[in-house]
Structure formats: C-alpha cells, structure tokens
Amino acid sequence: MSGGLLVAGTTSDAGKSVVTAGICRWLVRQGVKVAPFKAQNMSLNSFVTREGAEIGRAQAMQAQACRVEPTALMNPVLLKPGGEQSSQVVLMGKPVGEMSARGYHGGRQQQLLGTVLDCLAELRGTYDAVICEGAGSPAEINLRRTDIVNMGIARGARLPVLVVGDIDRGGVFASFFGTVALLSPEDQELVAGFLVNKFRGDVSLLEPGIDMLHGLTGRRTYGVLPFRHGLGIDEEDGLRVSLRGAVRESHVAAPVGQDVLRVAVCAIPLMSNFTDVDALAAEPGVVVRFVDRPEELADADLVIVPGTRGTVRALRWLRERGLADALVARASEGRPVLGVCGGFQILGEHIEDDVESREGHVEGLGVLPVRVRFAREKTLTRPVGEALGEHVEGYEIHHGVATVEGGEPFLDGCRAGQTWGTHWHGSLESDGFRRAFLREVAAAAGRRFVPAPDTSFAALREEQLDRLGDLIEQHADTDALWRLIESGAPQGLPFIPPGAPA
C-alpha cells in the first residue's frame, strides 16, 4: 500500500489539523505506517526537528499522532508573517528570505510545486500512507493558478480529497456545495466527499440534509464528528483563545494546595509559539489567561512575555499600552516575570536590530542584564540542560543573539531576582522543571499553591491524540475512508456547475 489523502476545509479553522491528526492516530493504531504532510503552512507556531529544521507545530503534533519523528519533508514550505504585507519564507526548514504576498503568489509559490511534490513522493515511498492537510479553502479561486497546498498538490499527486466543514459555525451544506461548485472539472474529479465537524445534537436530524447533499453533488459524507471540548491542539493561523480570555484547555481539576496560581500572558503582536503556556494550563489549579491591559497584571502571580516574530514592534506595543511600565514595576517589586525568546529579549537592556525591524539600537525594558544583537542567520536548535535542579529540554527559534552580563544562570539566559529569561521554547513541558518553577513562583507570590505531583504533559498530549483517533474510529465510516486512502477518489463523480471561472 502507498495510499494518500488530502484533508481540505470549507474555511480556515474548519478542523483540518484536528481531523488530519485523528486520521493519523486511527491509522497507526491499525498498524499502518503513516506520516503527515502539509505542503505550505502559514504560521507563527513552529517547531524545530532533530536535524535542526523549522516546521509548523501542527505537523510536529501530527507526526506525534503517527508516532514518528517529525522532519522537514512533512512541511517543506513555512511562511512566518512579519506584518500585514510580508512573511519570512522557510524552505525545507531554513529561512530563505522575506517576501511580500504579491511577490510570493506572483511566481515564487508556483516554482515550489516541484519541491513539495518531491517531498510528498519521498514520504509516500517510505510510508504506507500519507495524510495531507490543505490550507484555507480549495475554492479560493483568486489563488488557484499558483496553488501548491490544496488542489494543486491533489492534482499533482492524484490524491483524493475529503472536505471538512465546521457545522458549529452554521451554513455547512452551502459551504460544502459551494466549495465543489467553484472548482474546475479536473479538480472536482478528486473531491470524494465531506466530513462534518463539531456537530451538537441528534445526528438523525442532520441525515436528511446529508441525503440531499449527496443527491445534489453525487458525493457521500464520510462521517459526522461530534463537538468535543478540550481538543484544541497546536494550531497554525490563530489562537485557540480569545486574547482577552482564559486558555480554553485549562485543567478543570481542583488545585492540590489551598490556592490557585494565576498566570497572565501578554498578548503581544505577532505572538509566536503561544503553545509554550499549554503545559501550565494543564496543571490543576493554574489559571492561564491572555491580557492586553496593565491593570490585568495586578492580580497575576506570574506574568509571561512570550515569543514574537517582531521583538521591537512588540516592545513598542507594550510601551504604548502601559504594560512596559507595569512589567518594570513588577520586576522591581520582586514579583515573578518570565520572558521567553522575544519576550526574553524585550526584558533585556539593549537590542541591536538591523535584521528584523531594521531599527538599529533600541532600549529594552532593562530588567535583565542582557544585550541582544540580531544575526542574519537563524538559530534553530534542540537544547538539553538543567535548571532548578531538574532536567530540561526545549527548542530555539530566533535571530537575536543574547549576551548575558550578570544575574544567575537560567537555561541559556539568566535570572535577576524573580525575573527569568530564556530563548528556550517548550521548557515547561519538562514535568520536573515545571513543578520546580511553579513552586518558586508560588513562594514569591505568597500563594499556598502546590503543583500536582503526577501531571505528565506528554501523557496528557497522548490522551488528547487518542481522543482524536477515537473520534474518527467511532464517528467516521472508517471502511470507506480506508478505501479512499488506498484506492483514490471514486470514478465517475458528477461535475457540479458552474465550476471555476475561466
């Protein structure tokens, strides 16, 4: 078997990443050797593979669903937005330059089609099945000519296409029909059918619509997945939270100690790898929320300044909002602050940036004895170390090179009083270190908070991936899905007018 499937969506955030991960976990539990693939990803949430390649975190998570090590082959093109008009282009895990959206879609994207098809072919030669994820919608008719991630890759590799729709948003039948009807006859030949996501209620009430959709399109619905809380995984295009609300996946268990611990994360512009706080939110009694006003820091026991694709821009935003003064005041009062990657750089004394913002010398907040110089070459590593007497693993993705000139050592950065800074993403996923860090925070904050002794973030992630596999196994027609993956789209699927515009 050398099968494949493209999971497309009626819209962004229809559930493509979750469905892809679920199908991957279902297949691997059947003994199938499977890999994920996304030709082109636009995301500020990225990960570093063991060979030092940067890929989207969603594909790293999907590789975990497959129980394989992630590689650059699984996400050959990653676009990291740096503003409204341009993105850094990461090709095969390495940055190759900045490009405007017009420049990328004007020719560069189509040039990459051969590269992504080669990567997919290599994966298909190694694995029994490759489950591909699309981006946005395949019916974005303004971008079809240069598409390499939806129908472009499906046509190039002759992949059957499953279209996912989020019924919780409403209008799912119109979205399914309209998606097919805006594709060319050649593209429509590969669209095998539909998968309804996030359904609430009695499925029997939906069945007449599913039957009518089949009559209108000649395409079947492969399953109806029920709405489930707490299935948000490493996402790509947007936060799984409201920037003014609590992290949706916060653990509901009661705290082990007498107090909860409140964590406020500054919702800075171009925030990257906001998944760093997921491990905190998984701890019983830890409440994580994203904030954008200085008064919201007042009752926080810990404030985190997260990573960002625009360090100088984020620093300016913090000053404009009054958050910079609040952070400096917290640090001077000995109240806990943690800076991660770009947040670490912001907490330093000086930033020399002729690469990212090109603003040259910029004064930082000055709460950590650190000077930062931006290098053109990006640091992409998977460091291992020790802090607070515990083993720590993480990953680094940054242009800024930090020179530490004081304080106490803390991973690759430093600690001054109750202010910590490091470039290491993912460090809080190391259970022993996370517990030790939370104990320090609780003591400094005067909270009678006790970390749970048995929380395993890796085990929780595995449980989450198994729940996704269960959704597919229990609520999709897995026999039909298997035939689709193994044999391709059914023959003789009807054309639905009007088709793509000339």
Short mmCIF file of C-alpha atoms in Angstrom, two decimals:
data_model
loop_
_atom_site.label_atom_id
_atom_site.label_comp_id
_atom_site.label_asym_id
_atom_site.label_seq_id
_atom_site.Cartn_x
_atom_site.Cartn_y
_atom_site.Cartn_z
CA MET A 1 0.00 0.00 0.00
CA SER A 2 1.16 3.53 -0.83
CA GLY A 3 -2.00 5.47 -0.14
CA GLY A 4 -2.78 9.09 0.44
CA LEU A 5 -5.49 11.60 1.26
CA LEU A 6 -5.81 15.38 1.25
CA VAL A 7 -7.91 16.82 4.09
CA ALA A 8 -9.24 20.16 2.82
CA GLY A 9 -11.67 22.53 4.50
CA THR A 10 -14.53 24.82 3.59
CA THR A 11 -12.75 27.61 5.53
CA SER A 12 -9.73 28.26 7.68
CA ASP A 13 -10.15 26.72 11.14
CA ALA A 14 -12.73 24.20 9.89
CA GLY A 15 -10.82 21.50 11.74
CA LYS A 16 -8.33 20.28 9.13
CA SER A 17 -5.43 19.95 11.59
CA VAL A 18 -7.52 18.07 14.14
CA VAL A 19 -9.08 15.74 11.56
CA THR A 20 -5.69 15.04 9.98
CA ALA A 21 -4.24 14.17 13.39
CA GLY A 22 -7.25 11.99 14.19
CA ILE A 23 -6.98 10.05 10.94
CA CYS A 24 -3.24 9.61 11.53
CA ARG A 25 -3.77 8.26 15.05
CA TRP A 26 -6.58 5.95 13.89
CA LEU A 27 -4.38 4.54 11.11
CA VAL A 28 -1.32 3.98 13.28
CA ARG A 29 -3.49 2.08 15.76
CA GLN A 30 -4.45 -0.22 12.86
CA GLY A 31 -0.78 -1.00 12.28
CA VAL A 32 -0.41 1.34 9.28
CA LYS A 33 2.91 3.15 8.89
CA VAL A 34 1.65 6.70 8.31
CA ALA A 35 3.09 10.22 8.02
CA PRO A 36 1.54 13.72 7.91
CA PHE A 37 2.22 16.31 5.22
CA LYS A 38 1.40 19.94 4.60
CA ALA A 39 2.98 21.46 1.53
CA GLN A 40 2.72 25.06 2.69
CA ASN A 41 1.93 26.35 6.14
CA MET A 42 1.41 29.94 7.28
CA SER A 43 2.02 30.07 10.99
CA LEU A 44 3.92 31.73 13.81
CA ASN A 45 3.64 28.48 15.76
CA SER A 46 6.66 26.44 14.73
CA PHE A 47 8.90 23.65 15.97
CA VAL A 48 12.49 22.50 15.46
CA THR A 49 13.13 18.95 14.28
CA ARG A 50 16.09 16.92 15.50
CA GLU A 51 18.02 17.76 12.33
CA GLY A 52 17.55 21.49 13.04
CA ALA A 53 14.74 22.24 10.58
CA GLU A 54 11.87 24.61 11.37
CA ILE A 55 8.37 23.32 10.55
CA GLY A 56 4.82 24.13 11.65
CA ARG A 57 3.91 22.88 15.12
CA ALA A 58 0.73 21.35 13.71
CA GLN A 59 2.81 18.99 11.58
CA ALA A 60 5.05 18.16 14.55
CA MET A 61 1.92 17.31 16.53
CA GLN A 62 0.56 15.22 13.64
CA ALA A 63 3.87 13.35 13.50
CA GLN A 64 3.39 12.57 17.17
CA ALA A 65 -0.07 11.27 16.29
CA CYS A 66 1.68 8.98 13.79
CA ARG A 67 4.30 8.04 16.42
CA VAL A 68 7.13 9.09 14.11
CA GLU A 69 9.83 11.74 14.35
CA PRO A 70 8.92 14.98 12.51
CA THR A 71 11.11 16.03 9.58
CA ALA A 72 11.28 18.92 7.13
CA LEU A 73 9.74 16.68 4.46
CA MET A 74 6.43 16.92 6.31
CA ASN A 75 6.21 20.72 5.89
CA PRO A 76 8.58 21.86 3.14
CA VAL A 77 7.28 25.46 2.98
CA LEU A 78 6.56 27.54 6.09
CA LEU A 79 5.52 31.18 5.88
CA LYS A 80 6.02 33.25 9.04
CA PRO A 81 4.14 36.57 8.87
CA GLY A 82 6.14 39.63 9.84
CA GLY A 83 3.36 42.13 9.22
CA GLU A 84 0.32 42.70 7.06
CA GLN A 85 2.19 42.52 3.77
CA SER A 86 5.20 40.20 4.11
CA SER A 87 6.38 36.89 5.52
CA GLN A 88 9.62 35.09 6.09
CA VAL A 89 9.82 32.11 3.74
CA VAL A 90 11.22 28.96 5.36
CA LEU A 91 12.11 26.31 2.77
CA MET A 92 12.98 22.78 3.87
CA GLY A 93 13.38 24.05 7.42
CA LYS A 94 15.69 27.00 6.70
CA PRO A 95 14.81 30.69 6.14
CA VAL A 96 15.48 31.87 2.58
CA GLY A 97 14.29 35.47 2.83
CA GLU A 98 11.38 37.85 3.26
CA MET A 99 8.72 38.15 0.58
CA SER A 100 5.55 40.12 0.04
CA ALA A 101 2.29 38.27 -0.50
CA ARG A 102 2.13 39.65 -4.05
CA GLY A 103 5.67 38.51 -4.79
CA TYR A 104 5.07 35.05 -3.38
CA HIS A 105 1.78 34.42 -5.19
CA GLY A 106 3.13 36.19 -8.26
CA GLY A 107 5.53 33.42 -9.15
CA ARG A 108 7.63 32.11 -6.29
CA GLN A 109 4.88 29.84 -4.98
CA GLN A 110 4.42 28.02 -8.28
CA GLN A 111 8.19 27.47 -8.53
CA LEU A 112 7.99 25.47 -5.29
CA LEU A 113 5.43 22.97 -6.61
CA GLY A 114 8.15 20.60 -7.80
CA THR A 115 9.85 20.73 -4.40
CA VAL A 116 6.68 19.92 -2.45
CA LEU A 117 5.72 17.13 -4.86
CA ASP A 118 9.19 15.62 -4.47
CA CYS A 119 8.85 15.72 -0.67
CA LEU A 120 5.45 14.08 -0.84
CA ALA A 121 6.75 11.41 -3.22
CA GLU A 122 9.63 10.65 -0.85
CA LEU A 123 7.24 10.26 2.07
CA ARG A 124 4.93 8.04 0.03
CA GLY A 125 7.90 5.86 -0.88
CA THR A 126 8.69 5.40 2.82
CA TYR A 127 5.28 5.14 4.45
CA ASP A 128 2.18 3.05 3.81
CA ALA A 129 0.01 6.17 3.79
CA VAL A 130 0.48 9.93 3.87
CA ILE A 131 -2.33 12.12 5.21
CA CYS A 132 -2.02 15.62 3.80
CA GLU A 133 -3.56 18.78 5.19
CA GLY A 134 -4.74 21.61 2.97
CA ALA A 135 -4.83 25.32 3.86
CA GLY A 136 -7.76 27.70 3.99
CA SER A 137 -10.21 26.56 1.33
CA PRO A 138 -9.57 24.84 -2.03
CA ALA A 139 -12.19 27.17 -3.55
CA GLU A 140 -10.07 30.33 -3.21
CA ILE A 141 -10.45 30.99 -6.92
CA ASN A 142 -8.17 34.03 -6.87
CA LEU A 143 -5.24 31.83 -5.81
CA ARG A 144 -5.91 28.61 -7.73
CA ARG A 145 -3.41 29.32 -10.52
CA THR A 146 -0.47 29.26 -8.10
CA ASP A 147 -1.88 26.84 -5.51
CA ILE A 148 0.54 24.23 -4.17
CA VAL A 149 -1.25 23.20 -0.97
CA ASN A 150 -4.85 22.34 -1.92
CA MET A 151 -5.98 21.17 -5.36
CA GLY A 152 -2.56 21.90 -6.81
CA ILE A 153 -0.96 19.18 -4.71
CA ALA A 154 -4.02 16.93 -5.09
CA ARG A 155 -3.82 17.17 -8.89
CA GLY A 156 -0.05 16.81 -8.91
CA ALA A 157 -0.08 13.67 -6.75
CA ARG A 158 -3.56 12.35 -7.74
CA LEU A 159 -4.81 12.47 -4.15
CA PRO A 160 -8.45 12.00 -3.18
CA VAL A 161 -9.83 14.99 -1.29
CA LEU A 162 -12.02 14.99 1.82
CA VAL A 163 -13.62 18.37 2.57
CA VAL A 164 -14.18 19.20 6.26
CA GLY A 165 -16.85 21.68 7.34
CA ASP A 166 -17.45 23.21 10.78
CA ILE A 167 -21.20 22.90 11.34
CA ASP A 168 -20.95 24.81 14.63
CA ARG A 169 -20.48 27.97 12.54
CA GLY A 170 -23.61 27.28 10.50
CA GLY A 171 -24.11 27.04 6.74
CA VAL A 172 -22.19 23.82 6.36
CA PHE A 173 -24.30 22.40 3.49
CA ALA A 174 -23.97 25.59 1.46
CA SER A 175 -20.24 25.59 2.19
CA PHE A 176 -19.83 22.00 1.01
CA PHE A 177 -21.84 22.56 -2.16
CA GLY A 178 -20.20 25.90 -2.94
CA THR A 179 -16.71 24.53 -2.41
CA VAL A 180 -17.23 21.82 -5.04
CA ALA A 181 -19.16 24.07 -7.43
CA LEU A 182 -16.29 26.59 -7.61
CA LEU A 183 -13.73 24.00 -8.70
CA SER A 184 -12.78 23.09 -12.25
CA PRO A 185 -14.00 19.75 -13.66
CA GLU A 186 -10.48 18.33 -13.26
CA ASP A 187 -10.35 19.38 -9.60
CA GLN A 188 -13.87 18.16 -8.90
CA GLU A 189 -12.90 14.67 -10.06
CA LEU A 190 -10.73 14.33 -6.96
CA VAL A 191 -13.22 15.62 -4.37
CA ALA A 192 -14.55 12.36 -2.94
CA GLY A 193 -16.86 13.73 -0.28
CA PHE A 194 -17.36 15.51 3.01
CA LEU A 195 -16.81 15.26 6.76
CA VAL A 196 -18.99 17.25 9.17
CA ASN A 197 -17.09 18.58 12.19
CA LYS A 198 -18.29 19.89 15.59
CA PHE A 199 -21.89 18.69 15.45
CA ARG A 200 -24.09 19.17 18.53
CA GLY A 201 -27.33 17.28 18.94
CA ASP A 202 -29.19 14.38 17.36
CA VAL A 203 -27.48 13.14 14.18
CA SER A 204 -30.81 11.83 12.85
CA LEU A 205 -31.91 15.45 12.40
CA LEU A 206 -28.92 16.03 10.13
CA GLU A 207 -29.39 12.96 7.97
CA PRO A 208 -32.00 14.42 5.57
CA GLY A 209 -29.55 17.22 4.73
CA ILE A 210 -26.76 14.72 4.18
CA ASP A 211 -29.00 12.74 1.83
CA MET A 212 -29.95 15.89 -0.10
CA LEU A 213 -26.28 16.93 -0.34
CA HIS A 214 -25.49 13.52 -1.82
CA GLY A 215 -28.29 13.95 -4.34
CA LEU A 216 -27.03 17.41 -5.32
CA THR A 217 -23.33 16.55 -5.57
CA GLY A 218 -23.12 12.78 -6.05
CA ARG A 219 -20.68 12.72 -3.13
CA ARG A 220 -21.11 10.98 0.17
CA THR A 221 -20.47 12.25 3.70
CA TYR A 222 -17.82 10.13 5.40
CA GLY A 223 -18.79 10.97 8.96
CA VAL A 224 -20.26 13.41 11.46
CA LEU A 225 -17.84 14.25 14.27
CA PRO A 226 -19.47 15.46 17.49
CA PHE A 227 -18.42 18.64 19.24
CA ARG A 228 -15.87 17.87 21.96
CA HIS A 229 -14.38 20.32 24.46
CA GLY A 230 -10.65 20.40 25.10
CA LEU A 231 -9.46 19.14 21.71
CA GLY A 232 -7.56 22.27 20.73
CA ILE A 233 -4.08 21.23 19.63
CA ASP A 234 -1.04 23.05 18.28
CA GLU A 235 -2.74 25.41 15.90
CA GLU A 236 -1.46 27.45 12.99
CA ASP A 237 -3.29 30.53 11.91
CA GLY A 238 -4.87 31.77 15.12
CA LEU A 239 -5.03 31.47 18.86
CA ARG A 240 -7.28 28.86 20.38
CA VAL A 241 -8.10 31.52 22.91
CA SER A 242 -9.72 34.86 22.92
CA LEU A 243 -6.92 37.33 23.53
CA ARG A 244 -8.99 38.58 26.41
CA GLY A 245 -9.93 35.23 27.89
CA ALA A 246 -8.64 32.16 29.64
CA VAL A 247 -6.89 29.37 27.79
CA ARG A 248 -9.69 27.07 26.71
CA GLU A 249 -7.86 23.90 27.68
CA SER A 250 -7.21 24.97 31.28
CA HIS A 251 -7.41 21.93 33.52
CA VAL A 252 -10.68 21.72 35.45
CA ALA A 253 -9.27 19.72 38.38
CA ALA A 254 -9.14 21.41 41.77
CA PRO A 255 -5.76 22.66 42.99
CA VAL A 256 -3.69 20.34 45.15
CA GLY A 257 -2.87 23.16 47.56
CA GLN A 258 -5.15 25.77 49.07
CA ASP A 259 -4.66 28.42 46.37
CA VAL A 260 -4.82 28.66 42.61
CA LEU A 261 -1.97 30.26 40.68
CA ARG A 262 -2.89 33.00 38.21
CA VAL A 263 -0.76 33.39 35.08
CA ALA A 264 -1.16 36.40 32.75
CA VAL A 265 0.36 36.19 29.26
CA CYS A 266 0.93 39.50 27.45
CA ALA A 267 -0.86 39.23 24.09
CA ILE A 268 1.90 40.96 22.14
CA PRO A 269 1.77 41.48 18.34
CA LEU A 270 2.98 38.64 16.11
CA MET A 271 2.99 36.29 19.09
CA SER A 272 4.81 33.08 18.28
CA ASN A 273 4.70 29.69 19.96
CA PHE A 274 1.95 30.63 22.38
CA THR A 275 1.76 26.87 22.97
CA ASP A 276 4.56 27.40 25.50
CA VAL A 277 1.86 28.06 28.11
CA ASP A 278 -0.14 24.89 27.36
CA ALA A 279 1.84 22.90 29.91
CA LEU A 280 1.00 25.48 32.58
CA ALA A 281 -2.69 25.37 31.68
CA ALA A 282 -2.60 21.58 32.06
CA GLU A 283 -1.65 21.89 35.73
CA PRO A 284 -4.54 21.58 38.22
CA GLY A 285 -5.04 24.93 39.89
CA VAL A 286 -3.16 27.01 37.32
CA VAL A 287 -5.33 29.57 35.53
CA VAL A 288 -3.79 30.99 32.34
CA ARG A 289 -5.22 33.98 30.50
CA PHE A 290 -4.06 36.34 27.77
CA VAL A 291 -4.15 40.06 28.62
CA ASP A 292 -3.56 43.39 26.93
CA ARG A 293 -4.06 46.00 29.70
CA PRO A 294 -1.74 46.88 32.60
CA GLU A 295 -4.47 46.58 35.23
CA GLU A 296 -4.88 42.93 34.28
CA LEU A 297 -1.40 42.23 35.64
CA ALA A 298 -2.31 43.39 39.14
CA ASP A 299 -3.65 40.09 40.47
CA ALA A 300 -1.34 37.84 38.42
CA ASP A 301 1.10 35.64 40.31
CA LEU A 302 3.21 35.21 37.19
CA VAL A 303 3.39 37.34 34.06
CA ILE A 304 4.80 35.84 30.86
CA VAL A 305 6.13 37.86 27.95
CA PRO A 306 6.00 35.25 25.15
CA GLY A 307 7.86 34.85 21.89
CA THR A 308 7.19 37.12 18.93
CA ARG A 309 8.17 37.44 15.27
CA GLY A 310 8.57 41.21 15.85
CA THR A 311 10.55 41.92 19.03
CA VAL A 312 10.93 45.68 18.52
CA ARG A 313 7.32 46.04 17.39
CA ALA A 314 6.11 44.12 20.46
CA LEU A 315 8.28 46.27 22.72
CA ARG A 316 6.75 49.42 21.24
CA TRP A 317 3.26 47.96 21.75
CA LEU A 318 4.00 47.18 25.41
CA ARG A 319 5.08 50.79 25.93
CA GLU A 320 2.06 52.23 24.13
CA ARG A 321 -0.30 50.10 26.24
CA GLY A 322 1.34 50.92 29.55
CA LEU A 323 2.28 47.29 30.02
CA ALA A 324 6.01 48.05 29.86
CA ASP A 325 5.83 50.25 32.96
CA ALA A 326 3.75 47.60 34.75
CA LEU A 327 6.35 44.93 33.92
CA VAL A 328 9.23 47.08 35.15
CA ALA A 329 7.32 47.81 38.37
CA ARG A 330 6.63 44.09 38.91
CA ALA A 331 10.29 43.25 38.45
CA SER A 332 11.40 45.94 40.89
CA GLU A 333 8.90 44.65 43.47
CA GLY A 334 10.21 41.08 43.15
CA ARG A 335 7.00 39.75 41.59
CA PRO A 336 7.55 36.89 39.10
CA VAL A 337 8.04 37.63 35.39
CA LEU A 338 9.15 35.15 32.71
CA GLY A 339 10.34 36.17 29.25
CA VAL A 340 10.55 33.53 26.52
CA CYS A 341 12.53 34.11 23.30
CA GLY A 342 11.36 37.51 22.00
CA GLY A 343 9.96 38.20 25.47
CA PHE A 344 13.40 37.47 26.94
CA GLN A 345 14.96 39.94 24.50
CA ILE A 346 12.38 42.60 25.43
CA LEU A 347 13.29 42.29 29.14
CA GLY A 348 16.96 42.99 28.37
CA GLU A 349 18.83 46.29 28.38
CA HIS A 350 19.65 46.89 24.72
CA ILE A 351 18.59 45.48 21.36
CA GLU A 352 20.61 45.97 18.18
CA ASP A 353 18.34 45.03 15.29
CA ASP A 354 19.39 45.53 11.69
CA VAL A 355 17.66 42.33 10.57
CA GLU A 356 14.05 42.01 11.75
CA SER A 357 12.82 45.58 12.31
CA ARG A 358 15.96 47.27 10.90
CA GLU A 359 15.60 49.96 13.57
CA GLY A 360 19.14 49.64 14.83
CA HIS A 361 19.70 50.42 18.52
CA VAL A 362 16.61 50.14 20.74
CA GLU A 363 16.44 50.34 24.53
CA GLY A 364 14.84 47.30 26.18
CA LEU A 365 12.96 47.28 29.47
CA GLY A 366 16.22 46.86 31.37
CA VAL A 367 15.07 44.33 33.96
CA LEU A 368 17.56 41.66 32.91
CA PRO A 369 21.32 42.28 32.39
CA VAL A 370 21.24 41.20 28.76
CA ARG A 371 22.24 42.74 25.45
CA VAL A 372 20.76 41.39 22.21
CA ARG A 373 22.15 41.62 18.69
CA PHE A 374 20.12 40.29 15.76
CA ALA A 375 22.05 37.98 13.45
CA ARG A 376 21.02 37.24 9.88
CA GLU A 377 21.37 33.51 10.44
CA LYS A 378 18.57 32.00 12.49
CA THR A 379 19.36 29.81 15.50
CA LEU A 380 17.47 26.50 15.20
CA THR A 381 18.45 24.01 17.89
CA ARG A 382 17.05 21.42 20.33
CA PRO A 383 18.96 22.14 23.56
CA VAL A 384 19.03 19.94 26.64
CA GLY A 385 20.10 21.16 30.07
CA GLU A 386 19.32 21.56 33.74
CA ALA A 387 17.65 24.28 35.77
CA LEU A 388 16.31 24.44 39.33
CA GLY A 389 17.88 21.02 39.84
CA GLU A 390 15.75 19.42 37.11
CA HIS A 391 16.32 18.08 33.60
CA VAL A 392 15.01 20.41 30.87
CA GLU A 393 14.52 20.02 27.11
CA GLY A 394 13.43 22.72 24.69
CA TYR A 395 13.91 24.20 21.24
CA GLU A 396 15.23 27.53 19.98
CA ILE A 397 14.00 29.61 17.02
CA HIS A 398 15.45 33.13 16.94
CA HIS A 399 17.64 35.65 15.15
CA GLY A 400 18.53 37.53 18.35
CA VAL A 401 21.84 36.59 19.98
CA ALA A 402 21.85 37.36 23.71
CA THR A 403 24.93 38.33 25.70
CA VAL A 404 24.27 37.82 29.41
CA GLU A 405 26.22 40.25 31.61
CA GLY A 406 25.02 39.33 35.08
CA GLY A 407 22.36 37.67 37.16
CA GLU A 408 22.13 33.96 37.88
CA PRO A 409 22.33 31.40 35.07
CA PHE A 410 18.94 30.13 33.85
CA LEU A 411 18.98 27.75 30.90
CA ASP A 412 20.62 29.81 28.12
CA GLY A 413 19.55 33.10 29.70
CA CYS A 414 19.54 34.45 33.23
CA ARG A 415 17.56 35.24 36.32
CA ALA A 416 17.59 38.52 38.26
CA GLY A 417 15.52 38.37 41.42
CA GLN A 418 12.14 36.99 40.40
CA THR A 419 12.57 37.81 36.70
CA TRP A 420 13.62 34.96 34.42
CA GLY A 421 14.54 34.97 30.73
CA THR A 422 15.39 32.26 28.19
CA HIS A 423 15.27 31.59 24.47
CA TRP A 424 14.08 28.02 25.11
CA HIS A 425 10.59 27.27 23.88
CA GLY A 426 8.88 24.18 25.28
CA SER A 427 10.90 24.08 28.51
CA LEU A 428 7.75 23.97 30.65
CA GLU A 429 6.80 20.64 29.04
CA SER A 430 9.56 19.08 31.17
CA ASP A 431 7.46 17.97 34.13
CA GLY A 432 10.02 18.13 36.95
CA PHE A 433 11.28 21.54 35.87
CA ARG A 434 7.74 22.91 35.50
CA ARG A 435 6.85 21.81 39.02
CA ALA A 436 10.05 23.31 40.46
CA PHE A 437 9.43 26.57 38.61
CA LEU A 438 5.82 26.78 39.83
CA ARG A 439 6.96 26.20 43.40
CA GLU A 440 9.35 29.14 43.08
CA VAL A 441 6.60 31.32 41.62
CA ALA A 442 4.13 30.36 44.33
CA ALA A 443 6.64 31.12 47.08
CA ALA A 444 7.48 34.51 45.59
CA ALA A 445 3.79 35.31 45.12
CA GLY A 446 2.88 34.20 48.63
CA ARG A 447 0.41 31.62 47.33
CA ARG A 448 -0.32 28.33 49.06
CA PHE A 449 -0.22 26.60 45.69
CA VAL A 450 1.20 23.10 45.35
CA PRO A 451 1.95 21.58 41.91
CA ALA A 452 0.30 18.22 41.31
CA PRO A 453 2.94 15.51 41.79
CA ASP A 454 1.79 13.34 38.88
CA THR A 455 0.88 15.64 35.98
CA SER A 456 2.61 14.36 32.84
CA PHE A 457 2.27 16.73 29.93
CA ALA A 458 3.43 14.09 27.46
CA ALA A 459 0.82 11.64 28.75
CA LEU A 460 -1.90 14.31 28.52
CA ARG A 461 -0.91 15.01 24.92
CA GLU A 462 -1.05 11.29 24.12
CA GLU A 463 -4.51 11.07 25.69
CA GLN A 464 -5.60 14.02 23.58
CA LEU A 465 -4.32 12.40 20.38
CA ASP A 466 -6.05 9.15 21.31
CA ARG A 467 -9.31 11.07 21.76
CA LEU A 468 -8.89 12.39 18.22
CA GLY A 469 -8.32 8.86 16.96
CA ASP A 470 -11.43 7.75 18.84
CA LEU A 471 -13.49 10.45 17.13
CA ILE A 472 -12.54 9.10 13.72
CA GLU A 473 -12.93 5.46 14.70
CA GLN A 474 -16.33 5.94 16.34
CA HIS A 475 -17.95 8.60 14.14
CA ALA A 476 -16.49 8.23 10.64
CA ASP A 477 -17.04 5.45 8.12
CA THR A 478 -13.56 4.04 8.52
CA ASP A 479 -14.04 1.26 5.95
CA ALA A 480 -14.92 3.88 3.34
CA LEU A 481 -12.03 6.10 4.48
CA TRP A 482 -9.64 3.19 4.13
CA ARG A 483 -10.82 2.52 0.55
CA LEU A 484 -10.40 6.21 -0.23
CA ILE A 485 -6.84 6.31 1.10
CA GLU A 486 -5.90 3.06 -0.61
CA SER A 487 -7.65 3.41 -3.97
CA GLY A 488 -8.24 7.13 -4.56
CA ALA A 489 -11.40 9.06 -5.39
CA PRO A 490 -14.35 7.09 -6.80
CA GLN A 491 -14.67 7.10 -10.58
CA GLY A 492 -17.48 8.91 -12.35
CA LEU A 493 -18.15 11.66 -9.80
CA PRO A 494 -20.50 14.21 -11.42
CA PHE A 495 -19.50 17.74 -12.35
CA ILE A 496 -21.31 20.42 -10.33
CA PRO A 497 -21.80 23.69 -12.25
CA PRO A 498 -20.74 26.39 -12.64
CA GLY A 499 -17.16 25.25 -11.96
CA ALA A 500 -14.16 27.53 -11.67
CA PRO A 501 -14.32 30.88 -13.52
CA ALA A 502 -12.40 30.99 -16.77
#
